[in-house]
Structures are given as C-alpha cells and as structure tokens.
Coordinates of C-alpha atoms in Angstrom, one line a residue:
M1 CA 6.2 -16.4 -22.1
V2 CA 4.3 -13.5 -20.6
A3 CA 0.7 -12.9 -21.6
R4 CA -1.1 -9.6 -20.7
F5 CA -4.8 -9.0 -20.6
V6 CA -6.4 -5.6 -19.7
S7 CA -10.1 -5.1 -19.3
G8 CA -12.1 -2.1 -18.4
A9 CA -12.2 1.4 -19.9
H10 CA -8.9 3.0 -18.8
R11 CA -8.6 6.7 -19.4
R12 CA -4.9 6.6 -18.6
S13 CA -2.4 3.9 -17.9
A14 CA -2.2 2.8 -14.2
R15 CA 1.5 3.0 -14.6
G16 CA 1.9 6.3 -16.2
G17 CA 0.2 9.1 -18.2
E18 CA 0.3 7.7 -21.7
G19 CA -3.0 7.5 -23.7
G20 CA -6.3 9.2 -23.0
G21 CA -5.6 12.2 -25.3
A22 CA -3.9 14.3 -22.6
A23 CA -2.8 17.8 -23.4
Y24 CA 0.9 18.6 -23.0
V25 CA 2.6 21.7 -21.8
G26 CA 6.3 21.8 -22.0
G27 CA 6.5 18.1 -22.6
A28 CA 4.5 17.1 -19.4
P29 CA 0.9 15.9 -19.4
L30 CA -1.6 18.1 -17.6
P31 CA -3.0 16.4 -14.4
P32 CA -6.6 15.3 -14.7
R33 CA -9.3 17.5 -13.2
L34 CA -11.4 16.4 -10.3
D35 CA -14.6 16.7 -12.4
E36 CA -13.2 14.3 -15.0
I37 CA -13.2 11.4 -12.5
P38 CA -16.5 9.5 -12.5
R39 CA -18.5 10.3 -9.3
K40 CA -21.7 9.1 -7.7
P41 CA -22.6 11.7 -5.0
L42 CA -24.2 10.5 -1.8
C43 CA -24.2 6.9 -3.0
M44 CA -25.9 4.3 -0.7
L45 CA -23.4 1.4 -0.1
Q46 CA -23.6 -1.7 2.0
G47 CA -21.6 -4.8 2.9
Y48 CA -22.4 -8.3 1.7
G49 CA -23.9 -9.3 5.0
G50 CA -26.6 -6.6 4.8
Q51 CA -26.0 -5.3 8.4
H52 CA -23.8 -2.3 7.6
H53 CA -24.6 0.6 5.3
S54 CA -23.1 4.0 4.4
C55 CA -23.9 7.0 2.2
G56 CA -20.7 8.5 0.7
D57 CA -19.4 10.1 -2.4
L58 CA -18.2 7.3 -4.6
Y59 CA -15.4 8.0 -7.1
T60 CA -14.0 5.5 -9.6
P61 CA -10.5 6.5 -10.8
A62 CA -8.7 4.5 -13.4
S63 CA -5.1 5.8 -13.1
V64 CA -2.5 6.8 -10.6
E65 CA -2.9 10.4 -11.6
E66 CA -6.6 10.4 -10.8
L67 CA -5.9 8.8 -7.5
R68 CA -3.4 11.5 -6.7
V69 CA -5.9 14.1 -7.5
L70 CA -8.4 12.5 -5.1
F71 CA -5.7 12.3 -2.4
G72 CA -4.9 16.0 -2.9
M73 CA -8.5 16.9 -2.6
A74 CA -8.8 15.0 0.6
R75 CA -5.7 16.8 2.1
R76 CA -7.1 20.2 1.2
T77 CA -10.6 19.6 2.6
G78 CA -10.0 17.2 5.5
R79 CA -12.1 14.5 4.0
R80 CA -11.4 10.9 4.8
I81 CA -11.0 8.0 2.3
T82 CA -12.0 4.4 2.2
F83 CA -11.2 2.0 -0.6
R84 CA -13.8 -0.4 -2.1
A85 CA -14.1 -2.7 -5.1
G86 CA -16.1 -6.0 -5.2
A87 CA -18.5 -5.1 -2.3
Q88 CA -18.1 -8.5 -0.7
S89 CA -17.0 -7.4 2.8
F90 CA -19.2 -8.9 5.5
D91 CA -18.7 -6.0 8.0
G92 CA -17.9 -2.3 7.6
Q93 CA -14.3 -2.8 6.2
A94 CA -15.1 -1.0 2.9
L95 CA -17.8 1.5 4.0
N96 CA -17.5 5.2 4.8
D97 CA -20.0 8.1 5.0
D98 CA -17.4 10.5 3.5
L99 CA -15.2 9.8 0.5
V100 CA -15.2 6.2 -1.0
I101 CA -12.8 5.3 -3.8
S102 CA -13.7 2.3 -6.0
M103 CA -10.7 0.5 -7.4
T104 CA -12.7 -1.3 -10.1
G105 CA -10.9 0.8 -12.8
F106 CA -7.6 -1.0 -12.1
T107 CA -8.2 -4.3 -14.0
S108 CA -5.3 -6.1 -15.6
I109 CA -3.9 -9.6 -15.8
E110 CA -0.3 -10.4 -16.7
I111 CA 0.7 -14.1 -16.7
D112 CA 4.3 -15.2 -16.7
E113 CA 4.0 -18.9 -17.5
E114 CA 7.7 -19.7 -17.3
G115 CA 8.1 -18.0 -13.9
A116 CA 4.7 -19.4 -12.7
Q117 CA 3.6 -15.9 -11.6
M118 CA 0.9 -13.4 -12.3
T119 CA 0.5 -9.7 -11.7
V120 CA -3.1 -8.5 -11.5
G121 CA -4.7 -5.1 -11.0
A122 CA -6.3 -4.4 -7.6
G123 CA -9.8 -4.2 -9.1
T124 CA -9.6 -7.4 -11.1
P125 CA -12.3 -9.9 -10.0
W126 CA -11.1 -13.4 -9.1
G127 CA -13.5 -15.0 -11.5
A128 CA -11.7 -13.3 -14.4
I129 CA -8.3 -14.2 -13.0
A130 CA -9.2 -17.9 -12.6
R131 CA -10.6 -18.1 -16.1
E132 CA -7.4 -16.7 -17.7
L133 CA -5.2 -18.9 -15.5
A134 CA -7.2 -22.1 -16.3
A135 CA -6.9 -21.5 -20.0
R136 CA -3.1 -21.9 -19.5
G137 CA -3.3 -24.8 -17.1
F138 CA -2.8 -22.8 -13.9
V139 CA -4.8 -22.1 -10.8
P140 CA -4.3 -19.8 -7.8
Y141 CA -2.8 -21.5 -4.8
T142 CA -5.7 -20.2 -2.7
V143 CA -8.7 -18.1 -3.7
V144 CA -11.9 -17.0 -2.0
S145 CA -15.2 -18.6 -2.8
T146 CA -16.9 -15.8 -4.8
S147 CA -15.8 -14.7 -8.3
H148 CA -16.9 -11.1 -7.5
A149 CA -14.2 -10.4 -4.9
T150 CA -11.2 -8.6 -6.2
A151 CA -7.4 -9.1 -5.7
G152 CA -6.9 -5.8 -3.9
G153 CA -9.8 -6.6 -1.5
T154 CA -8.7 -10.1 -0.7
V155 CA -5.0 -9.3 -0.3
S156 CA -6.0 -6.5 2.1
G157 CA -7.7 -9.2 4.2
D158 CA -5.1 -11.9 3.8
C159 CA -8.0 -14.1 3.0
L160 CA -8.4 -17.9 3.5
S161 CA -10.2 -20.5 1.4
R162 CA -10.7 -24.3 1.5
F163 CA -7.2 -24.7 0.1
S164 CA -5.8 -22.8 3.1
G165 CA -6.3 -26.0 5.2
I166 CA -3.0 -27.2 3.7
G167 CA -1.5 -24.3 1.9
G168 CA -2.1 -21.3 4.2
K169 CA -3.8 -18.0 3.5
E170 CA -3.4 -15.7 0.5
G171 CA -0.4 -13.8 1.8
H172 CA 1.8 -16.9 1.5
Y173 CA 1.8 -16.6 -2.3
V174 CA 2.2 -12.8 -2.7
E175 CA 5.7 -12.0 -4.1
R176 CA 5.2 -8.2 -4.5
L177 CA 2.6 -5.5 -4.5
T178 CA 2.5 -1.8 -5.5
L179 CA 1.2 0.7 -3.0
L180 CA 0.3 4.3 -3.6
T181 CA 0.7 6.3 -0.4
L182 CA -1.3 9.4 0.6
D183 CA 1.5 11.7 -0.4
G184 CA 1.5 10.2 -3.9
Q185 CA 4.6 8.0 -3.6
L186 CA 4.6 4.6 -5.5
L187 CA 6.2 1.9 -3.4
S188 CA 7.0 -1.6 -4.5
L189 CA 6.7 -3.8 -1.4
S190 CA 8.0 -7.4 -0.9
R191 CA 8.8 -9.6 2.0
D192 CA 12.5 -8.8 1.6
E193 CA 14.1 -5.9 3.4
P194 CA 13.8 -2.9 3.5
T195 CA 10.0 -3.0 2.7
S196 CA 9.2 -6.2 4.6
A197 CA 7.6 -4.4 7.6
L198 CA 5.1 -2.5 5.4
F199 CA 4.6 -5.5 3.2
H200 CA 3.5 -7.6 6.2
A201 CA 1.2 -4.8 7.4
V202 CA -0.5 -4.0 4.1
I203 CA -1.4 -7.7 3.5
G204 CA -4.2 -8.1 6.0
G205 CA -4.3 -4.4 6.7
L206 CA -7.8 -3.8 5.4
G207 CA -6.8 -0.9 3.1
Y208 CA -5.8 1.3 6.0
L209 CA -2.2 2.1 4.7
G210 CA -2.7 3.2 1.1
A211 CA -4.1 2.2 -2.3
V212 CA -2.9 -1.3 -3.5
L213 CA -2.6 -0.9 -7.3
D214 CA -1.4 -4.4 -8.3
V215 CA -0.3 -7.7 -6.7
T216 CA 2.1 -10.3 -8.0
Y217 CA 1.3 -13.9 -6.9
R218 CA 2.9 -17.3 -7.4
I219 CA 0.6 -19.6 -9.3
A220 CA 0.4 -23.4 -9.7
R221 CA 0.4 -25.4 -12.9
V222 CA -2.0 -28.3 -12.7
A223 CA -2.7 -29.2 -16.3
P224 CA -1.3 -28.6 -19.8
A225 CA -2.5 -25.4 -21.5
G226 CA -5.9 -25.8 -23.1
T227 CA -6.8 -28.8 -21.0
P228 CA -10.0 -28.7 -18.9
I229 CA -9.4 -28.7 -15.1
R230 CA -11.7 -30.5 -12.8
V231 CA -11.8 -31.0 -9.0
V232 CA -12.3 -34.4 -7.4
T233 CA -13.6 -34.4 -3.8
Q234 CA -13.9 -37.3 -1.5
A235 CA -16.1 -36.9 1.6
T236 CA -15.7 -38.9 4.8
R237 CA -18.5 -38.9 7.5
C238 CA -17.3 -38.3 11.0
G239 CA -18.6 -40.3 13.9
S240 CA -17.6 -37.7 16.5
L241 CA -16.0 -34.2 16.8
D242 CA -12.8 -35.9 18.0
E243 CA -12.6 -37.8 14.7
L244 CA -13.3 -34.6 12.7
A245 CA -10.6 -32.7 14.6
A246 CA -7.9 -35.3 14.1
M247 CA -8.6 -35.7 10.4
L248 CA -8.1 -32.0 9.8
V249 CA -4.5 -31.9 10.7
P250 CA -2.4 -32.3 7.5
R251 CA 0.6 -34.5 7.3
A252 CA 3.9 -32.7 7.4
E253 CA 4.8 -33.6 3.8
Q254 CA 1.6 -32.0 2.6
L255 CA 2.4 -28.6 3.9
L256 CA 4.1 -25.8 2.1
P257 CA 7.4 -25.4 4.0
S258 CA 7.0 -21.7 4.9
E259 CA 5.6 -18.4 3.9
G260 CA 7.2 -17.4 0.6
G261 CA 8.6 -20.9 0.0
S262 CA 9.0 -22.0 -3.6
A263 CA 6.2 -24.4 -4.4
V264 CA 7.6 -25.0 -7.9
E265 CA 11.0 -26.1 -6.6
D266 CA 9.4 -28.3 -3.9
G267 CA 7.0 -29.9 -6.3
W268 CA 4.1 -28.9 -4.1
V269 CA 0.6 -29.0 -5.6
P270 CA -2.4 -27.3 -3.8
E271 CA -4.9 -29.7 -2.2
A272 CA -7.9 -28.8 -0.1
L273 CA -8.7 -30.3 3.3
Y274 CA -11.7 -28.9 5.1
S275 CA -14.8 -29.9 6.9
I276 CA -18.5 -28.9 7.3
A277 CA -20.9 -29.5 10.2
F278 CA -24.7 -28.9 10.0
H279 CA -27.9 -29.5 11.9
T280 CA -30.5 -32.0 10.6
L281 CA -33.8 -33.0 12.2
A282 CA -32.0 -36.0 13.6
G283 CA -29.2 -34.0 15.2
S284 CA -25.7 -32.6 14.3
K285 CA -23.7 -34.2 11.4
S286 CA -20.2 -33.5 10.1
M287 CA -17.8 -34.6 7.4
V288 CA -14.3 -34.0 6.3
L289 CA -13.6 -33.4 2.6
R290 CA -10.4 -33.6 0.5
S291 CA -10.3 -32.0 -2.9
R292 CA -7.6 -32.2 -5.6
Y293 CA -7.2 -30.9 -9.1
V294 CA -7.2 -33.3 -12.1
A295 CA -6.4 -32.6 -15.7
G296 CA -8.7 -33.6 -18.5
T297 CA -12.2 -35.0 -18.7
S298 CA -11.5 -38.7 -17.8
H299 CA -13.5 -38.2 -14.6
E300 CA -17.2 -37.9 -15.3
L301 CA -18.8 -34.8 -13.8
R302 CA -20.7 -35.4 -10.6
P303 CA -20.9 -32.0 -9.0
L304 CA -21.9 -31.3 -5.4
L305 CA -25.2 -29.5 -5.1
N306 CA -23.8 -26.3 -3.7
H307 CA -21.2 -26.2 -6.6
R308 CA -24.0 -25.9 -9.2
R309 CA -24.0 -22.2 -9.6
G310 CA -26.7 -22.3 -12.3
Y311 CA -29.0 -24.8 -10.7
P312 CA -32.6 -23.4 -11.0
L313 CA -33.6 -24.2 -7.5
R314 CA -30.4 -22.7 -5.9
V315 CA -31.9 -19.3 -5.1
P316 CA -35.2 -20.6 -3.5
I317 CA -33.1 -23.2 -1.5
E318 CA -30.9 -20.4 -0.2
W319 CA -34.0 -18.5 0.8
L320 CA -35.6 -21.5 2.5
M321 CA -32.5 -22.3 4.5
R322 CA -32.6 -18.9 6.2
T323 CA -35.3 -20.2 8.5
S324 CA -33.9 -22.4 11.3
V325 CA -36.5 -25.3 11.2
V326 CA -36.6 -25.3 7.4
S327 CA -32.8 -25.3 7.2
Q328 CA -32.7 -28.4 9.4
G329 CA -35.2 -30.1 7.1
V330 CA -33.3 -29.2 3.9
W331 CA -30.0 -30.4 5.5
T332 CA -31.8 -33.7 6.4
I333 CA -32.8 -34.2 2.8
I334 CA -29.3 -33.3 1.5
D335 CA -27.7 -35.6 4.1
R336 CA -29.8 -38.6 3.3
F337 CA -30.2 -38.3 -0.5
V338 CA -27.5 -36.0 -1.9
F339 CA -24.3 -36.8 0.0
D340 CA -23.0 -40.1 -1.2
V341 CA -19.6 -40.7 0.4
S342 CA -19.1 -44.1 -1.3
R343 CA -17.7 -42.4 -4.4
P344 CA -16.1 -39.0 -5.1
N345 CA -17.7 -35.9 -6.5
V346 CA -16.3 -34.3 -9.6
D347 CA -16.8 -30.6 -10.2
E348 CA -15.9 -28.2 -13.0
L349 CA -13.2 -25.8 -11.8
M350 CA -15.3 -22.6 -11.7
G351 CA -18.2 -24.2 -9.9
F352 CA -15.9 -25.6 -7.3
L353 CA -13.9 -22.4 -6.7
F354 CA -16.8 -20.0 -6.6
F355 CA -19.6 -21.9 -5.0
M356 CA -20.7 -18.9 -3.0
D357 CA -21.8 -17.1 -6.2
G358 CA -25.2 -18.8 -5.7
N359 CA -25.5 -17.2 -2.3
V360 CA -24.5 -13.8 -3.7
L361 CA -27.2 -14.1 -6.4
A362 CA -29.8 -15.1 -3.8
N363 CA -28.9 -12.1 -1.6
R364 CA -29.1 -9.7 -4.5
I365 CA -32.5 -10.9 -5.7
G366 CA -33.8 -10.9 -2.1
Q367 CA -32.6 -7.4 -1.5
A368 CA -34.1 -6.2 -4.7
L369 CA -37.4 -7.6 -3.6
G370 CA -37.1 -6.0 -0.2
A371 CA -36.5 -9.1 1.8
P372 CA -34.3 -8.9 4.9
M373 CA -31.2 -10.8 3.6
I374 CA -29.1 -10.4 6.7
T375 CA -26.1 -12.8 6.8
V376 CA -23.7 -13.0 9.8
Q377 CA -20.5 -14.9 9.6
Q378 CA -17.7 -14.9 12.1
T379 CA -14.5 -16.9 12.1
F380 CA -12.6 -17.8 15.3
M381 CA -8.9 -19.0 15.2
I382 CA -8.4 -21.7 17.8
P383 CA -4.6 -22.2 18.4
Y384 CA -2.9 -25.5 17.4
D385 CA 0.4 -26.4 18.9
P386 CA 2.2 -29.2 16.8
G387 CA 4.2 -30.0 20.0
A388 CA 1.0 -30.8 22.0
P389 CA -1.5 -32.1 19.4
E390 CA -3.8 -33.9 21.8
D391 CA -4.3 -30.8 24.0
S392 CA -4.9 -28.7 20.8
L393 CA -7.5 -31.0 19.5
R394 CA -9.3 -31.1 22.8
R395 CA -9.4 -27.3 22.7
L396 CA -11.0 -27.4 19.3
V397 CA -13.6 -30.0 20.3
D398 CA -14.4 -27.9 23.4
F399 CA -14.9 -24.8 21.3
I400 CA -17.2 -26.6 18.8
N401 CA -19.2 -28.0 21.7
R402 CA -19.5 -24.5 23.2
I403 CA -21.0 -23.4 19.8
H404 CA -23.6 -26.1 20.0
E405 CA -24.4 -25.3 23.6
I406 CA -24.9 -21.6 22.9
A407 CA -26.8 -22.2 19.7
T408 CA -29.3 -24.6 21.3
R409 CA -29.9 -22.2 24.2
D410 CA -32.5 -20.2 22.2
G411 CA -33.2 -22.8 19.5
T412 CA -31.3 -21.1 16.7
P413 CA -28.5 -23.3 15.3
P414 CA -26.1 -21.9 12.8
L415 CA -26.8 -22.4 9.1
L416 CA -23.4 -24.0 8.7
L417 CA -20.2 -24.5 10.6
D418 CA -16.9 -25.2 8.9
V419 CA -13.4 -25.9 10.2
L420 CA -10.0 -26.0 8.6
H421 CA -6.4 -26.0 9.8
I422 CA -4.3 -22.8 9.0
Q423 CA -0.6 -22.4 9.1
G424 CA 0.9 -19.5 11.1
D425 CA 2.2 -16.4 9.2
R426 CA 3.9 -13.0 9.9
F427 CA 1.2 -10.6 8.7
L428 CA 0.5 -8.1 11.5
L429 CA -3.3 -8.2 11.7
S430 CA -3.5 -11.9 10.8
A431 CA -5.4 -14.1 13.3
N432 CA -2.6 -16.6 12.6
Y433 CA 0.3 -14.3 13.4
G434 CA 3.0 -16.5 14.8
A435 CA 0.8 -19.5 15.4
D436 CA -1.0 -22.4 13.6
G437 CA -4.6 -22.7 14.3
F438 CA -8.1 -24.0 13.4
A439 CA -10.3 -21.5 11.6
V440 CA -13.9 -22.2 12.8
T441 CA -16.5 -20.3 10.8
V442 CA -20.1 -20.0 12.0
A443 CA -22.8 -18.6 9.7
F444 CA -26.2 -17.4 10.7
A445 CA -29.1 -15.8 8.9
G446 CA -31.0 -13.0 10.6
S447 CA -34.6 -12.2 9.8
D448 CA -35.0 -9.0 11.9
E449 CA -33.2 -6.8 14.4
D450 CA -34.1 -9.0 17.4
S451 CA -32.6 -12.1 15.8
V452 CA -29.5 -10.2 14.7
C453 CA -29.1 -8.9 18.3
R454 CA -29.3 -12.4 19.7
I455 CA -26.7 -13.6 17.2
R456 CA -24.4 -10.7 18.1
L457 CA -24.6 -11.5 21.8
R458 CA -23.9 -15.2 21.0
L459 CA -20.8 -14.4 18.9
T460 CA -19.5 -12.0 21.5
E461 CA -19.7 -14.8 24.1
L462 CA -17.8 -17.1 21.7
S463 CA -15.2 -14.4 21.2
A464 CA -14.6 -14.3 24.9
H465 CA -14.2 -18.1 25.0
T466 CA -11.7 -17.9 22.1
L467 CA -9.6 -15.5 24.1
E468 CA -9.7 -17.9 27.0
L469 CA -8.3 -20.6 24.7
G470 CA -5.5 -18.3 23.5
G471 CA -7.1 -17.7 20.1
R472 CA -8.1 -14.7 18.1
V473 CA -11.1 -13.5 16.0
Y474 CA -10.4 -13.3 12.3
L475 CA -10.9 -9.6 11.2
V476 CA -12.1 -10.2 7.7
K477 CA -15.7 -11.3 8.3
N478 CA -18.1 -10.0 10.9
V479 CA -16.5 -9.2 14.3
H480 CA -18.6 -9.2 17.4
A481 CA -16.4 -9.0 20.5
T482 CA -15.7 -6.5 23.2
A483 CA -13.0 -3.9 22.5
E484 CA -11.0 -5.2 25.6
H485 CA -11.0 -8.7 24.2
L486 CA -9.9 -7.7 20.7
Q487 CA -7.2 -5.5 22.2
A488 CA -5.8 -8.5 24.1
M489 CA -5.9 -10.7 21.0
Y490 CA -4.0 -8.2 18.9
A491 CA -1.7 -6.6 21.5
H492 CA 1.3 -8.1 19.7
A493 CA 0.6 -6.2 16.5
L494 CA -1.3 -2.9 17.2
P495 CA 1.7 -0.7 18.3
E496 CA 3.7 -1.6 15.1
F497 CA 0.6 -1.3 12.9
V498 CA -0.1 2.2 14.4
R499 CA 3.5 3.2 13.8
L500 CA 3.4 2.2 10.1
K501 CA 0.0 3.9 9.7
E502 CA 1.4 7.2 11.0
L503 CA 4.4 6.8 8.7
V504 CA 2.5 6.4 5.5
D505 CA -0.6 8.4 6.4
P506 CA 0.5 11.1 8.9
D507 CA -2.6 13.2 8.4
G508 CA -5.0 10.3 9.1
L509 CA -6.8 10.7 5.7
L510 CA -7.5 7.0 5.3
R511 CA -10.6 5.8 7.2
N512 CA -11.6 2.3 8.1
E513 CA -14.9 2.4 10.0
F514 CA -14.4 -1.2 11.0
L515 CA -10.9 -0.9 12.5
E516 CA -11.9 2.3 14.2
R517 CA -14.9 0.6 15.8
V518 CA -13.2 -2.6 16.9
F519 CA -9.9 -1.0 18.1
P520 CA -11.1 2.4 19.4
A521 CA -8.1 2.9 21.7
H522 CA -5.7 2.9 18.7
F523 CA -7.8 4.2 15.7
R524 CA -9.9 7.1 16.8
P525 CA -12.2 8.6 14.2
A526 CA -10.8 12.0 13.3
P527 CA -13.2 15.0 12.8
R528 CA -13.6 15.9 9.2
L529 CA -14.7 19.1 7.4
A530 CA -17.9 19.5 5.6
R531 CA -18.2 18.1 2.1
T532 CA -17.4 20.4 -0.8

C-alpha cells in the first residue's frame, strides 16, 4: 500500500509539466518565465544561531522547470546560487548575498507501508513527515530535534539525533535521492554503482553539488496503524565522566550492522542512547538516558520538562538560561526537583522528537523584540576504536575535562553539553567518515560581540585539541577552527569532493559561503557579475 500526500501550492508538478494551465505550442509546454517565479528582492536572511546574516534575492520555485529557468539565468549573468528551506542552519550553510533559492515549494510525502519506505520532497518539514508516519505506526530511524527543518536540508548535512547513538546518522537510511544539476539534468542517486560516489558526496555535501528534489528513506514500524506512539525514557545519574563514557558505548547486538543494512530483515528497532551534562550551583552533573518507542497508551504520560513544547514557562525559562549564573540556578532546580531517575519518563511522540521547537520559539520571539538571541553550538567528533576501548574512553574523558577547564577559565560554562556514540560511515564530508566516534556538542549563549568572540576563541582551542586526538569537527553546526586544522581533518575527502563539484558544477555557479570560508584553499569565492 502506497499513500501519497502533497502540500503547498504547486504551480507545476515537481516531476513534469502537467497542470498549472501551461500553454502548448506544437505539443510541448512553454517554459515558465522568470517573472512568474515568486521573488523577494534583497531579502534579509539569517541562520538559526543569529550570528550570520545575508541580503540576497530569494526565489521560491515549485517545479523542476522553474529551477531550470533560475539555473539558466545564473549561467547567463554569472550569479551564484545557494539553496535554503527551513532556516535552521547554525552557521552560514544556507546564506548568500546573491541568489538564494528556497526549496519550500517541493513538499510531498509518499509512504510505502509494505516496503517500509517513504519518499519526501526536499522542502517537506520533518514535523509534517513525522505526523504522517505516526498515523500509520511508523517513525523515522533518526530525525533532527526541530520540526521546522526539512528533509533536503538535513540530508545535505547527514544530520544526527539522539537515535544516532545506536543507529547512526541520517545517511544510513537513505535509499535514493533525486538531484537536479546545474545543466538541468535529473539524476537518480543511490549507494549502488555507478552513482555511489556522487550519492556519498551529496549526502553531507551541504547543498554544494545541486538541488536535491526528493529523498527516499527506510522507515521503522513501531506500532499498528492508528495506535498512539509514546516514548519511554530511563535516566541514570553518572558518578563520574568515566562512568558516563562507558555507558554510552552500545552493545554489538544493538547496532545496525552497516550503512544501508536492512533493518526490517534484521528485526532492528531504533532506540536512543545519549547523555547530557550541565553546570549547577553545586558543580557539574551528568546522566545517561535510554529511550524506546512504545505502542498504545498503557504508559501514563510523564513528560520531561524540555519535551513540553507548549509549556507556558518554556519561553521565559529559555531566556533566563542564556545568562550563565541564572542558568546554573535553573539547572540546580531542575536537577533537584524535576529529574526523578527512580522511574521512567513517558513522552508523546512529537514532544520527544522535536523538543528544540521550544528553543526555536524563544529565539523568534526574542529576535522580534530586538533581544540579542545569539546561540553558538559546535560538535566535535572524538574517535572511538572498538579494538582499543579503554584508550578511546580515556580520550573522550580527557576532551570533556578540557571543555570544563577552558569554560571555567573565564567563568562562562556552556549552557549544555551532550555526548553520544556514532557509527562510522562513507559520506565524504562526514565527521565519521571511516571511523566510529563520540559526538560531543557544546552549546553557548552570547549576549554581545565580546562574549561571542570569547566563545569563538574557546571553540577554536577545542578544535585544535580535537585534531590532536585524531578527531574532526562536525560541519553541520557552527565551526570555529583554523583553516589549517580543518584542512588536516578533511584531507581524506576534499580532493574527491572538489572533483565531483567540478563535474556537476563546472562553472562554479553554486555557492556555499560556509564551505568557502572554512576550506579557502579548495573552494575560493568566484567573482560574480552585478545583479540584473
């Protein structure tokens, strides 16, 4: 059984030219005109973190034909293109002062229940996807923590989530994707030859190789159709960082065998294994959490505080926690009176999956009121060698201790630190290319340019230490590191990625301000002509 849902106002089909009242000459539809495509000239855009801004011409096409028209205009005028959709990037991955193409017109959901797969348009928000899946008893194997992010955006980052601690990152579950190249070709990419190389570059390639139109994922059935899905979470307090590190390594039987492996055949069900560490007035605390899906309502709801998206005090709490001392006070209250590890928490599915929606709302309201809502998040991948687990765990503990040392140097601890284990993969710009590791994410709030500058310097120091440990900086969130250190971290992938970039975009029409900034030796900003 295949169910198909399409949302949004499509002027033409994303797969062809039918509909939209197009005129025909000699049996062929006339191509759309440039002035028919919705445009916001010189539109102010920014990333989620509030640090990066741009002012570009924003177009919102809704068909392949309209995308081809925009690509043709770029070739004629020398303008450079960046793709955008959910506006959830922390850094400059989706910003450009020239031509920005929003993919929000490509919204569709097709669910193949028998095959346990779905195909979704690149601009489809994950909130809409999760709701359609849940109604049929399915969930994504891994999904980012805000409902506003889109499939095209997250696949372009090969994103991780709390379920990645056992199941790996998003790319593990992609079966196929459709790419529109700058010369107008439609390519169907998969991990099988002959498209495997491009498939492994586009996933995690941050939109630098073409327009992703749709993505086909494997999905997991966790309940009968029409049955509510809840999530049960058991937290365990850790007495030391050594204990935390050891508890994060999943058992071999919990892991998906390999990228692209059949979870249905193996009887594998996604389960989350992750940790959090925070600073209270009494010092640093940490805990490891395990979450699993349950079908039905036999478990009474007992949601975690940060999973209550509609909680009236959520926005003011988020604002208060942006100040270091207040943050420690709030965490002290939460630690003493909210976290009860003696019994499990039970969340509704959407509240658990998209707990960051409360942060997104707080940011939007704060920005509308003119408050400096600057968020800095950076993720470091510290290598884990299954053949030498004790040495690997010592490296992780050493790195977390270094975070604490640097943070206490100027009295500004991170708002939150979380750690999870990630399996290695083969995606070129993945921080886990060819190696398992621990993803260590550090979040800070900046109140002014001085505080943001201190945070940048601190993160750059941690990036240098990551390289010393043989690790890499994750390219999807903020990245503060020297170009030399990043070059060393990704030396294995950059030559091949550049080769593929030149193959599919020989004129260099696609721009990624982020990649061109962090890898200046490989991706030099090209001069562009004046806007027309």
